[in-house]
XYZ file of C-alpha atoms in Angstrom:
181
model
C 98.151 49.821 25.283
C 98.482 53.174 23.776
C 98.563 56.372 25.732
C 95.661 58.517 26.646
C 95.937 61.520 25.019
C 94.514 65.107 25.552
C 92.653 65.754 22.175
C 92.186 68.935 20.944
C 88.260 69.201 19.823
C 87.519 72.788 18.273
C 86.668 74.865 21.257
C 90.250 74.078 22.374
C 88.742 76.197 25.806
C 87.328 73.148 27.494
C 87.651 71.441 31.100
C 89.533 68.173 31.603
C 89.619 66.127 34.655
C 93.437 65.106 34.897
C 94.762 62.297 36.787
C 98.551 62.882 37.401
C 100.268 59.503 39.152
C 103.405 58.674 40.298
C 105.648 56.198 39.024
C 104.559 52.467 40.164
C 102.232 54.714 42.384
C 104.879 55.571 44.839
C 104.426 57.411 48.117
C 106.752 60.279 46.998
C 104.602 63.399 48.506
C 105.230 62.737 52.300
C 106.775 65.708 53.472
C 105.010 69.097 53.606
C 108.109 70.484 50.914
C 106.922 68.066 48.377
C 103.492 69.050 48.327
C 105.208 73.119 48.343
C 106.875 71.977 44.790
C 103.630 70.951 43.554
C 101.832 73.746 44.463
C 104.254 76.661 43.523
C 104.425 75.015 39.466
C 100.988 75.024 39.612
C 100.946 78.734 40.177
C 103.650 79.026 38.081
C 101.537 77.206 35.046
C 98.354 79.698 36.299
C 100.501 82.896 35.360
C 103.219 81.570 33.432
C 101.409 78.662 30.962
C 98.068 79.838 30.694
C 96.724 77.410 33.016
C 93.230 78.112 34.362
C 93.049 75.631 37.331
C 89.451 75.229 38.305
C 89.601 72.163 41.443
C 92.649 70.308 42.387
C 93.581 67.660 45.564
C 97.112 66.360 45.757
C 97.805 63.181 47.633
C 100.680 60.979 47.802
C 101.153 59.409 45.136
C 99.051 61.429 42.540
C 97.055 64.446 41.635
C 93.578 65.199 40.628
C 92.912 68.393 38.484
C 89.737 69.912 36.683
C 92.110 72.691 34.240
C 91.745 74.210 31.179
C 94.014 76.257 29.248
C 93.625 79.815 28.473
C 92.778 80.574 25.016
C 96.363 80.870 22.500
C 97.590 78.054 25.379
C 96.997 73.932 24.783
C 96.633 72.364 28.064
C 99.033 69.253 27.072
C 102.041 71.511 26.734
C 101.029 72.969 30.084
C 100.904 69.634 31.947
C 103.890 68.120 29.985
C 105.799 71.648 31.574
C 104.550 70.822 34.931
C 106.031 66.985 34.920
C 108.928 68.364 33.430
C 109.813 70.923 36.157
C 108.684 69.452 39.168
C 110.628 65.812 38.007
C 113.367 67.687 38.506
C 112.600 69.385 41.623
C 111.138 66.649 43.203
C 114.599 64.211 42.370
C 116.465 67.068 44.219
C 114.469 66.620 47.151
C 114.875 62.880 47.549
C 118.484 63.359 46.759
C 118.802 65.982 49.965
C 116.406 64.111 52.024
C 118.711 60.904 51.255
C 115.132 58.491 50.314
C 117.540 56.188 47.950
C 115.290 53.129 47.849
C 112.958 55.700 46.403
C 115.405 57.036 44.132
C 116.568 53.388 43.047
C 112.670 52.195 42.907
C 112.136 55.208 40.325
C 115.247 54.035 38.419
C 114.503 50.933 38.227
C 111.104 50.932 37.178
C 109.621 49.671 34.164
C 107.080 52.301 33.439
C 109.163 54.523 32.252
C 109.487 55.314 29.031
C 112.292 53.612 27.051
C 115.306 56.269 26.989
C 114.080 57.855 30.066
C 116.936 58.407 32.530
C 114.153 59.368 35.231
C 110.945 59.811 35.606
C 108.435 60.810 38.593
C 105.111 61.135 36.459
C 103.235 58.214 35.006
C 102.984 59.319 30.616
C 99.378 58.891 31.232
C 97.359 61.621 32.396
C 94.093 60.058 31.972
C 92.317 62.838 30.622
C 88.680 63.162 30.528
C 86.490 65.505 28.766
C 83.940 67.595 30.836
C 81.079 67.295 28.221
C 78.167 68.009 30.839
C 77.344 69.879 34.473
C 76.313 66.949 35.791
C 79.779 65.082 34.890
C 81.829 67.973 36.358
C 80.112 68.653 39.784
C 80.832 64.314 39.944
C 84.491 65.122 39.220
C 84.400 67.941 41.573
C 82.936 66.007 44.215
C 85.165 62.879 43.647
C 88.354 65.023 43.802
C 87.704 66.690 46.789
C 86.181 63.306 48.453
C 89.942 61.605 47.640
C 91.672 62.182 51.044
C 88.156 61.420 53.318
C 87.863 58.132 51.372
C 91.587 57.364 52.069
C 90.845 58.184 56.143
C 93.663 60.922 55.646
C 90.565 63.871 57.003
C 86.897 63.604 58.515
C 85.969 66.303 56.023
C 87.336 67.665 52.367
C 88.393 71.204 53.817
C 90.705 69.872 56.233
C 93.311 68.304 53.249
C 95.723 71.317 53.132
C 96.268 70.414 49.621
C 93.076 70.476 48.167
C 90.591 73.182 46.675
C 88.241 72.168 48.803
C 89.661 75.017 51.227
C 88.809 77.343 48.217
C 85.201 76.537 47.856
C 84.009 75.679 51.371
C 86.293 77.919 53.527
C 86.799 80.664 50.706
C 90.596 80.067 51.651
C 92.513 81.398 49.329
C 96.175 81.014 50.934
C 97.892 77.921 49.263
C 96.839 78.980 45.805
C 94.406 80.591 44.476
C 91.596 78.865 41.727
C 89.807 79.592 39.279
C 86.086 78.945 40.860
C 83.596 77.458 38.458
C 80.534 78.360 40.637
């Protein structure tokens, strides 16, 4: 099955909904510091990469994003940057924090791609096109939704690693977004 790809239509300035996963959907984000990795290369991408991050939630084993890029900036080279770093941030942690079945798991795996030493992100990033208002306050809603539908919170604002804090508390302290209302 081929990839889903991020295609480029004219106005390059559009919204995708992303769907970042783990490796064989692993449980890698379980500590507080794995989450911190996540959320610092996103900032990094929002002043570095041209990354205009509009709604994101991050759970344990994947990441939801509504993003653009900023216009001169294409918003696959900005996600392929963010796998890149935090893969290698992310193995550093597991090394320190000694998880080796998750290390060997990751090794192991046959998602990767062929010639891939290791990998943390699934190649897919499912990437959908926001074509209409009504498709992106779904999205929205659906990505904030993620951790009360797992039983993780009673309400979206109380996942420390979503934009939900953004919107509904106007909470601005894990990282800042780019609001779309």
């Amino acid at each position: 099955m081929p990839t889903p790809r991020i295609h480029h239509p004219e106005n390059s300035q559009v919204i995708y909904f992303l769907t970042l996963t783990t490796i064989e959907w692993l449980d890698i984000f379980t500590k507080p510091q794995y989450f911190q990795v996540i959320i610092d290369s996103l900032k990094f991408c929002q002043k570095e990469k041209g990354l205009l991050l509009h709604a994101f939630v991050i759970m344990t084993n994947h990441l939801h994003l509504l993003a653009q890029a900023k216009e001169g900036y294409e918003i696959d080279k900005i996600i392929q940057d963010f796998k890149r770093h935090t893969t290698k941030e992310i193995k550093t942690l597991l090394s320190s924090d000694r998880r080796q079945y998750i290390l060997r798991l990751i090794q192991q795996s046959f998602g990767k791609k062929d010639g891939q030493a290791f990998q943390i992100w699934q190649r897919e990033n499912f990437p959908e096109l926001i074509k209409s208002e009504d498709f992106l306050e779904q999205k929205f809603n659906y990505l904030h939704d993620n951790p009360v539908r797992k039983g993780y919170v009673a309400k979206p604002e109380d996942w420390l690693y979503s934009s939900a804090r953004n919107y509904i508390l106007n909470d601005n302290s894990m990282i800042a977004v780019d609001r779309l209302w």
